[in-house]
PDB file of C-alpha atoms in Angstrom:
ATOM      1  CA  UNK A  51      26.149  53.821 -39.900  1.00  0.00           C
ATOM      2  CA  UNK A  52      22.373  53.524 -40.085  1.00  0.00           C
ATOM      3  CA  UNK A  53      20.436  54.403 -36.963  1.00  0.00           C
ATOM      4  CA  UNK A  54      17.739  52.482 -35.135  1.00  0.00           C
ATOM      5  CA  UNK A  55      14.634  51.980 -37.245  1.00  0.00           C
ATOM      6  CA  UNK A  56      11.135  51.195 -36.086  1.00  0.00           C
ATOM      7  CA  UNK A  57       8.122  50.097 -38.064  1.00  0.00           C
ATOM      8  CA  UNK A  58       5.419  51.076 -38.407  1.00  0.00           C
ATOM      9  CA  UNK A  59       5.716  54.724 -37.397  1.00  0.00           C
ATOM     10  CA  UNK A  60       2.009  55.133 -36.763  1.00  0.00           C
ATOM     11  CA  UNK A  61      -0.663  52.617 -35.905  1.00  0.00           C
ATOM     12  CA  UNK A  62      -4.344  52.822 -35.068  1.00  0.00           C
ATOM     13  CA  UNK A  63      -6.049  49.853 -33.454  1.00  0.00           C
ATOM     14  CA  UNK A  64      -9.249  49.181 -31.563  1.00  0.00           C
ATOM     15  CA  UNK A  65      -9.670  47.790 -28.072  1.00  0.00           C
ATOM     16  CA  UNK A  66      -9.193  44.067 -27.853  1.00  0.00           C
ATOM     17  CA  UNK A  67      -6.951  43.798 -30.884  1.00  0.00           C
ATOM     18  CA  UNK A  68      -3.302  42.887 -30.767  1.00  0.00           C
ATOM     19  CA  UNK A  69      -0.338  44.652 -32.303  1.00  0.00           C
ATOM     20  CA  UNK A  70       3.255  43.837 -33.216  1.00  0.00           C
ATOM     21  CA  UNK A  71       5.929  46.502 -33.421  1.00  0.00           C
ATOM     22  CA  UNK A  72       9.334  46.000 -34.974  1.00  0.00           C
ATOM     23  CA  UNK A  73      12.755  47.419 -34.195  1.00  0.00           C
ATOM     24  CA  UNK A  74      16.010  47.074 -36.122  1.00  0.00           C
ATOM     25  CA  UNK A  75      19.037  48.052 -34.043  1.00  0.00           C
ATOM     26  CA  UNK A  76      22.253  49.674 -35.119  1.00  0.00           C
ATOM     27  CA  UNK A  77      24.566  47.165 -36.760  1.00  0.00           C
ATOM     28  CA  UNK A  78      26.732  45.493 -34.147  1.00  0.00           C
ATOM     29  CA  UNK A  79      24.424  46.288 -31.254  1.00  0.00           C
ATOM     30  CA  UNK A  80      23.235  43.219 -29.397  1.00  0.00           C
ATOM     31  CA  UNK A  81      20.891  44.803 -26.883  1.00  0.00           C
ATOM     32  CA  UNK A  82      17.429  46.129 -27.647  1.00  0.00           C
ATOM     33  CA  UNK A  83      15.292  47.791 -24.999  1.00  0.00           C
ATOM     34  CA  UNK A  84      11.677  48.873 -25.286  1.00  0.00           C
ATOM     35  CA  UNK A  85      10.068  51.856 -23.575  1.00  0.00           C
ATOM     36  CA  UNK A  86       6.571  53.254 -23.370  1.00  0.00           C
ATOM     37  CA  UNK A  87       6.295  57.033 -23.380  1.00  0.00           C
ATOM     38  CA  UNK A  88       3.132  58.875 -22.402  1.00  0.00           C
ATOM     39  CA  UNK A  89       2.680  62.590 -21.650  1.00  0.00           C
ATOM     40  CA  UNK A  90       3.906  63.386 -18.183  1.00  0.00           C
ATOM     41  CA  UNK A  91       5.112  59.851 -17.487  1.00  0.00           C
ATOM     42  CA  UNK A  92       8.505  59.949 -19.068  1.00  0.00           C
ATOM     43  CA  UNK A  93       9.912  56.738 -20.421  1.00  0.00           C
ATOM     44  CA  UNK A  94       8.712  53.565 -18.765  1.00  0.00           C
ATOM     45  CA  UNK A  95      10.962  50.563 -19.243  1.00  0.00           C
ATOM     46  CA  UNK A  96       9.228  47.539 -20.750  1.00  0.00           C
ATOM     47  CA  UNK A  97      11.985  44.991 -21.300  1.00  0.00           C
ATOM     48  CA  UNK A  98      15.451  44.424 -22.654  1.00  0.00           C
ATOM     49  CA  UNK A  99      16.688  41.672 -24.935  1.00  0.00           C
ATOM     50  CA  UNK A 100      20.283  40.677 -25.324  1.00  0.00           C
ATOM     51  CA  UNK A 101      21.456  37.886 -27.614  1.00  0.00           C
ATOM     52  CA  UNK A 102      17.881  36.639 -28.088  1.00  0.00           C
ATOM     53  CA  UNK A 103      17.256  36.390 -24.332  1.00  0.00           C
ATOM     54  CA  UNK A 104      15.142  38.668 -22.195  1.00  0.00           C
ATOM     55  CA  UNK A 105      17.657  40.097 -19.780  1.00  0.00           C
ATOM     56  CA  UNK A 106      15.386  42.490 -17.942  1.00  0.00           C
ATOM     57  CA  UNK A 107      11.730  43.277 -17.522  1.00  0.00           C
ATOM     58  CA  UNK A 108       9.758  46.269 -16.287  1.00  0.00           C
ATOM     59  CA  UNK A 109       6.479  46.351 -14.416  1.00  0.00           C
ATOM     60  CA  UNK A 110       4.035  45.821 -17.237  1.00  0.00           C
ATOM     61  CA  UNK A 111       1.304  43.187 -17.486  1.00  0.00           C
ATOM     62  CA  UNK A 112       1.826  39.959 -19.369  1.00  0.00           C
ATOM     63  CA  UNK A 113      -0.076  41.389 -22.347  1.00  0.00           C
ATOM     64  CA  UNK A 114       3.213  43.021 -23.263  1.00  0.00           C
ATOM     65  CA  UNK A 115       5.758  40.615 -24.663  1.00  0.00           C
ATOM     66  CA  UNK A 116       8.725  40.678 -26.931  1.00  0.00           C
ATOM     67  CA  UNK A 117      11.379  38.674 -28.626  1.00  0.00           C
ATOM     68  CA  UNK A 118      14.696  39.108 -30.341  1.00  0.00           C
ATOM     69  CA  UNK A 119      15.980  37.332 -33.396  1.00  0.00           C
ATOM     70  CA  UNK A 120      19.454  36.104 -34.195  1.00  0.00           C
ATOM     71  CA  UNK A 121      20.162  39.249 -36.229  1.00  0.00           C
ATOM     72  CA  UNK A 122      19.307  41.331 -33.105  1.00  0.00           C
ATOM     73  CA  UNK A 123      16.111  42.655 -34.613  1.00  0.00           C
ATOM     74  CA  UNK A 124      13.354  42.751 -32.036  1.00  0.00           C
ATOM     75  CA  UNK A 125       9.592  42.699 -31.972  1.00  0.00           C
ATOM     76  CA  UNK A 126       7.187  43.780 -29.283  1.00  0.00           C
ATOM     77  CA  UNK A 127       3.669  42.446 -29.056  1.00  0.00           C
ATOM     78  CA  UNK A 128       0.729  43.827 -27.139  1.00  0.00           C
ATOM     79  CA  UNK A 129      -2.342  41.645 -26.912  1.00  0.00           C
ATOM     80  CA  UNK A 130      -5.897  42.582 -25.928  1.00  0.00           C
ATOM     81  CA  UNK A 131      -5.256  46.280 -26.406  1.00  0.00           C
ATOM     82  CA  UNK A 132      -6.686  48.763 -23.922  1.00  0.00           C
ATOM     83  CA  UNK A 133      -7.272  52.490 -24.341  1.00  0.00           C
ATOM     84  CA  UNK A 134      -4.455  53.146 -21.878  1.00  0.00           C
ATOM     85  CA  UNK A 135      -1.977  51.468 -24.191  1.00  0.00           C
ATOM     86  CA  UNK A 136      -2.077  54.497 -26.457  1.00  0.00           C
ATOM     87  CA  UNK A 137       1.470  55.815 -26.337  1.00  0.00           C
ATOM     88  CA  UNK A 138       4.731  56.289 -28.162  1.00  0.00           C
ATOM     89  CA  UNK A 139       6.721  53.072 -28.072  1.00  0.00           C
ATOM     90  CA  UNK A 140      10.427  53.578 -28.348  1.00  0.00           C
ATOM     91  CA  UNK A 141      13.105  51.042 -28.832  1.00  0.00           C
ATOM     92  CA  UNK A 142      16.742  51.658 -28.093  1.00  0.00           C
ATOM     93  CA  UNK A 143      19.785  49.667 -29.038  1.00  0.00           C
ATOM     94  CA  UNK A 144      23.173  49.482 -27.414  1.00  0.00           C
ATOM     95  CA  UNK A 145      26.275  47.343 -27.386  1.00  0.00           C
ATOM     96  CA  UNK A 146      24.786  45.708 -24.328  1.00  0.00           C
ATOM     97  CA  UNK A 147      27.850  45.155 -22.218  1.00  0.00           C
ATOM     98  CA  UNK A 148      27.454  45.238 -18.453  1.00  0.00           C
ATOM     99  CA  UNK A 149      28.975  48.653 -18.524  1.00  0.00           C
ATOM    100  CA  UNK A 150      27.869  51.767 -16.755  1.00  0.00           C
ATOM    101  CA  UNK A 151      28.377  53.805 -19.909  1.00  0.00           C
ATOM    102  CA  UNK A 152      26.280  51.612 -22.196  1.00  0.00           C
ATOM    103  CA  UNK A 153      24.638  54.434 -24.143  1.00  0.00           C
ATOM    104  CA  UNK A 154      21.155  53.896 -25.528  1.00  0.00           C
ATOM    105  CA  UNK A 155      20.484  54.878 -29.139  1.00  0.00           C
ATOM    106  CA  UNK A 156      16.792  55.431 -29.680  1.00  0.00           C
ATOM    107  CA  UNK A 157      14.655  54.892 -32.721  1.00  0.00           C
ATOM    108  CA  UNK A 158      11.978  57.392 -33.823  1.00  0.00           C
ATOM    109  CA  UNK A 159       9.227  55.390 -32.128  1.00  0.00           C
ATOM    110  CA  UNK A 160       5.889  53.941 -33.101  1.00  0.00           C
ATOM    111  CA  UNK A 161       2.870  56.046 -32.215  1.00  0.00           C
ATOM    112  CA  UNK A 162       0.089  53.657 -31.210  1.00  0.00           C
ATOM    113  CA  UNK A 163      -3.455  54.918 -30.864  1.00  0.00           C
ATOM    114  CA  UNK A 164      -6.087  52.606 -29.419  1.00  0.00           C
ATOM    115  CA  UNK A 165      -9.688  53.551 -30.131  1.00  0.00           C
TER     116      UNK A 165
ATOM    117  CA  UNK B 236      14.356  50.343  -7.379  1.00  0.00           C
ATOM    118  CA  UNK B 237      15.010  53.811  -8.629  1.00  0.00           C
ATOM    119  CA  UNK B 238      12.883  56.960  -8.378  1.00  0.00           C
ATOM    120  CA  UNK B 239      13.979  60.178 -10.070  1.00  0.00           C
ATOM    121  CA  UNK B 240      12.393  63.601  -9.766  1.00  0.00           C
ATOM    122  CA  UNK B 241      12.919  66.609 -11.986  1.00  0.00           C
ATOM    123  CA  UNK B 242      10.937  69.797 -12.599  1.00  0.00           C
ATOM    124  CA  UNK B 243       8.265  69.492 -15.259  1.00  0.00           C
ATOM    125  CA  UNK B 244       8.888  72.794 -17.037  1.00  0.00           C
ATOM    126  CA  UNK B 245      11.472  75.551 -17.307  1.00  0.00           C
ATOM    127  CA  UNK B 246      11.245  78.696 -19.449  1.00  0.00           C
ATOM    128  CA  UNK B 247      14.142  81.022 -20.220  1.00  0.00           C
ATOM    129  CA  UNK B 248      15.269  83.544 -22.823  1.00  0.00           C
ATOM    130  CA  UNK B 249      17.943  83.098 -25.432  1.00  0.00           C
ATOM    131  CA  UNK B 250      21.436  83.503 -24.026  1.00  0.00           C
ATOM    132  CA  UNK B 251      20.377  82.640 -20.498  1.00  0.00           C
ATOM    133  CA  UNK B 252      21.539  79.763 -18.295  1.00  0.00           C
ATOM    134  CA  UNK B 253      19.198  77.001 -17.165  1.00  0.00           C
ATOM    135  CA  UNK B 254      19.836  74.363 -14.514  1.00  0.00           C
ATOM    136  CA  UNK B 255      17.693  71.219 -14.490  1.00  0.00           C
ATOM    137  CA  UNK B 256      17.884  69.375 -11.208  1.00  0.00           C
ATOM    138  CA  UNK B 257      17.427  65.658 -10.799  1.00  0.00           C
ATOM    139  CA  UNK B 258      16.995  64.172  -7.352  1.00  0.00           C
ATOM    140  CA  UNK B 259      16.822  60.463  -6.905  1.00  0.00           C
ATOM    141  CA  UNK B 260      16.133  57.658  -4.509  1.00  0.00           C
ATOM    142  CA  UNK B 261      17.941  54.537  -5.462  1.00  0.00           C
ATOM    143  CA  UNK B 262      19.426  51.471  -3.904  1.00  0.00           C
ATOM    144  CA  UNK B 263      22.591  51.922  -5.911  1.00  0.00           C
ATOM    145  CA  UNK B 264      23.379  52.878  -9.449  1.00  0.00           C
ATOM    146  CA  UNK B 265      26.227  53.104 -11.892  1.00  0.00           C
ATOM    147  CA  UNK B 266      25.921  56.741 -12.904  1.00  0.00           C
ATOM    148  CA  UNK B 267      23.596  59.529 -14.002  1.00  0.00           C
ATOM    149  CA  UNK B 268      22.825  60.078 -17.679  1.00  0.00           C
ATOM    150  CA  UNK B 269      21.000  62.853 -19.474  1.00  0.00           C
ATOM    151  CA  UNK B 270      19.000  62.576 -22.685  1.00  0.00           C
ATOM    152  CA  UNK B 271      17.458  65.254 -24.870  1.00  0.00           C
ATOM    153  CA  UNK B 272      14.271  64.791 -26.845  1.00  0.00           C
ATOM    154  CA  UNK B 273      12.896  67.325 -29.299  1.00  0.00           C
ATOM    155  CA  UNK B 274       9.175  67.357 -29.888  1.00  0.00           C
ATOM    156  CA  UNK B 275       8.324  64.491 -32.223  1.00  0.00           C
ATOM    157  CA  UNK B 276      11.870  63.163 -32.137  1.00  0.00           C
ATOM    158  CA  UNK B 277      13.831  60.375 -30.510  1.00  0.00           C
ATOM    159  CA  UNK B 278      15.742  60.831 -27.252  1.00  0.00           C
ATOM    160  CA  UNK B 279      19.448  61.353 -27.802  1.00  0.00           C
ATOM    161  CA  UNK B 280      22.263  60.910 -25.311  1.00  0.00           C
ATOM    162  CA  UNK B 281      23.755  64.119 -23.911  1.00  0.00           C
ATOM    163  CA  UNK B 282      26.072  63.281 -21.045  1.00  0.00           C
ATOM    164  CA  UNK B 283      27.035  60.821 -18.334  1.00  0.00           C
ATOM    165  CA  UNK B 284      28.425  61.220 -14.807  1.00  0.00           C
ATOM    166  CA  UNK B 285      29.928  58.058 -13.371  1.00  0.00           C
ATOM    167  CA  UNK B 286      31.795  59.862 -10.662  1.00  0.00           C
ATOM    168  CA  UNK B 287      30.901  62.853  -8.525  1.00  0.00           C
ATOM    169  CA  UNK B 288      31.725  66.184 -10.052  1.00  0.00           C
ATOM    170  CA  UNK B 289      31.233  68.207 -13.165  1.00  0.00           C
ATOM    171  CA  UNK B 290      31.395  67.000 -16.757  1.00  0.00           C
ATOM    172  CA  UNK B 291      31.488  69.641 -19.477  1.00  0.00           C
ATOM    173  CA  UNK B 292      30.535  69.162 -23.107  1.00  0.00           C
ATOM    174  CA  UNK B 293      30.418  72.441 -24.959  1.00  0.00           C
ATOM    175  CA  UNK B 294      27.523  74.566 -23.758  1.00  0.00           C
ATOM    176  CA  UNK B 295      26.167  71.700 -21.643  1.00  0.00           C
ATOM    177  CA  UNK B 296      27.519  70.551 -18.293  1.00  0.00           C
ATOM    178  CA  UNK B 297      26.320  67.853 -15.959  1.00  0.00           C
ATOM    179  CA  UNK B 298      26.991  67.364 -12.278  1.00  0.00           C
ATOM    180  CA  UNK B 299      26.563  64.521  -9.811  1.00  0.00           C
ATOM    181  CA  UNK B 300      26.756  64.367  -6.036  1.00  0.00           C
ATOM    182  CA  UNK B 301      26.063  60.869  -4.729  1.00  0.00           C
ATOM    183  CA  UNK B 302      26.222  62.003  -1.107  1.00  0.00           C
ATOM    184  CA  UNK B 303      23.383  64.459  -1.801  1.00  0.00           C
ATOM    185  CA  UNK B 304      21.437  62.093  -4.125  1.00  0.00           C
ATOM    186  CA  UNK B 305      21.381  64.907  -6.610  1.00  0.00           C
ATOM    187  CA  UNK B 306      22.517  65.866 -10.042  1.00  0.00           C
ATOM    188  CA  UNK B 307      21.880  68.577 -12.556  1.00  0.00           C
ATOM    189  CA  UNK B 308      22.194  69.479 -16.197  1.00  0.00           C
ATOM    190  CA  UNK B 309      23.357  73.009 -16.941  1.00  0.00           C
ATOM    191  CA  UNK B 310      22.490  74.570 -20.268  1.00  0.00           C
ATOM    192  CA  UNK B 311      24.477  77.710 -21.034  1.00  0.00           C
ATOM    193  CA  UNK B 312      24.088  80.362 -23.731  1.00  0.00           C
ATOM    194  CA  UNK B 313      20.626  79.045 -24.474  1.00  0.00           C
ATOM    195  CA  UNK B 314      19.595  78.853 -28.102  1.00  0.00           C
ATOM    196  CA  UNK B 315      16.154  78.347 -29.609  1.00  0.00           C
ATOM    197  CA  UNK B 316      17.193  74.867 -30.714  1.00  0.00           C
ATOM    198  CA  UNK B 317      17.639  73.895 -27.056  1.00  0.00           C
ATOM    199  CA  UNK B 318      13.860  73.918 -26.644  1.00  0.00           C
ATOM    200  CA  UNK B 319      13.252  70.248 -25.879  1.00  0.00           C
ATOM    201  CA  UNK B 320      12.564  67.782 -23.095  1.00  0.00           C
ATOM    202  CA  UNK B 321      15.468  66.639 -20.963  1.00  0.00           C
ATOM    203  CA  UNK B 322      15.496  63.359 -19.053  1.00  0.00           C
ATOM    204  CA  UNK B 323      17.803  62.161 -16.326  1.00  0.00           C
ATOM    205  CA  UNK B 324      18.342  58.416 -16.018  1.00  0.00           C
ATOM    206  CA  UNK B 325      20.157  55.938 -13.801  1.00  0.00           C
ATOM    207  CA  UNK B 326      21.051  52.284 -14.280  1.00  0.00           C
ATOM    208  CA  UNK B 327      20.661  50.264 -11.107  1.00  0.00           C
ATOM    209  CA  UNK B 328      23.383  48.001  -9.763  1.00  0.00           C
ATOM    210  CA  UNK B 329      21.062  45.159  -8.885  1.00  0.00           C
ATOM    211  CA  UNK B 330      18.619  45.004 -11.774  1.00  0.00           C
ATOM    212  CA  UNK B 331      20.632  46.869 -14.413  1.00  0.00           C
ATOM    213  CA  UNK B 332      17.433  48.577 -15.554  1.00  0.00           C
ATOM    214  CA  UNK B 333      17.707  52.078 -16.954  1.00  0.00           C
ATOM    215  CA  UNK B 334      15.149  54.226 -15.122  1.00  0.00           C
ATOM    216  CA  UNK B 335      14.177  57.660 -16.423  1.00  0.00           C
ATOM    217  CA  UNK B 336      12.764  60.727 -14.741  1.00  0.00           C
ATOM    218  CA  UNK B 337       9.503  62.159 -16.086  1.00  0.00           C
ATOM    219  CA  UNK B 338      11.385  64.793 -18.039  1.00  0.00           C
ATOM    220  CA  UNK B 339      11.767  68.581 -17.980  1.00  0.00           C
ATOM    221  CA  UNK B 340      10.404  70.613 -20.857  1.00  0.00           C
ATOM    222  CA  UNK B 341      12.663  73.575 -21.580  1.00  0.00           C
ATOM    223  CA  UNK B 342      11.173  76.425 -23.572  1.00  0.00           C
ATOM    224  CA  UNK B 343      13.542  79.056 -24.918  1.00  0.00           C
ATOM    225  CA  UNK B 344      12.016  82.419 -25.782  1.00  0.00           C
ATOM    226  CA  UNK B 345      13.478  85.091 -28.032  1.00  0.00           C
TER     227      UNK B 345
END
């Protein structure tokens, strides 16, 4: 079974630009979650999509948005990029049931650098 | 919401035992999970404690005590390949968000 894939793997942008990141979940997984990882900050939850609907949202500004398509693939968009948005963006897929053991399977991440 | 604290770094020699503690403040959660992330890699699931007590998976064990708001991951017979970051995480009852600690970097020395 293929794992979670993310594209692109690396991205360099300048302040003020916008960026779109893509995530393809494991086949059969209906939930996709996005996380921002910076040194010393761990993984900060951005949002979760389940069956094309945003089911949960973290404490990030409205510049961060996402969507999920009918095939469960998901995209994350960041508008008006700031230097502080430089981070590793990870997506994780899961079956998505309201289940305490709903294990997250992470993709390799997209390394975004904002200059 | 959930707040999890874990040590930032731990260093040990091959063959040793390392315990990574995770203390939390939460309004209620399903269980405590642990993830491992090698440098440059993706986090991978290690273990889950839904109930209080010890769960053992090979050289790794995880423990949870809800009354003490505390859990730990125990790494035994350390190997060089165990050098990685380890994250504890909880999923809240109310918001169902998965919240992670800041991570503990384990360095194994020969």
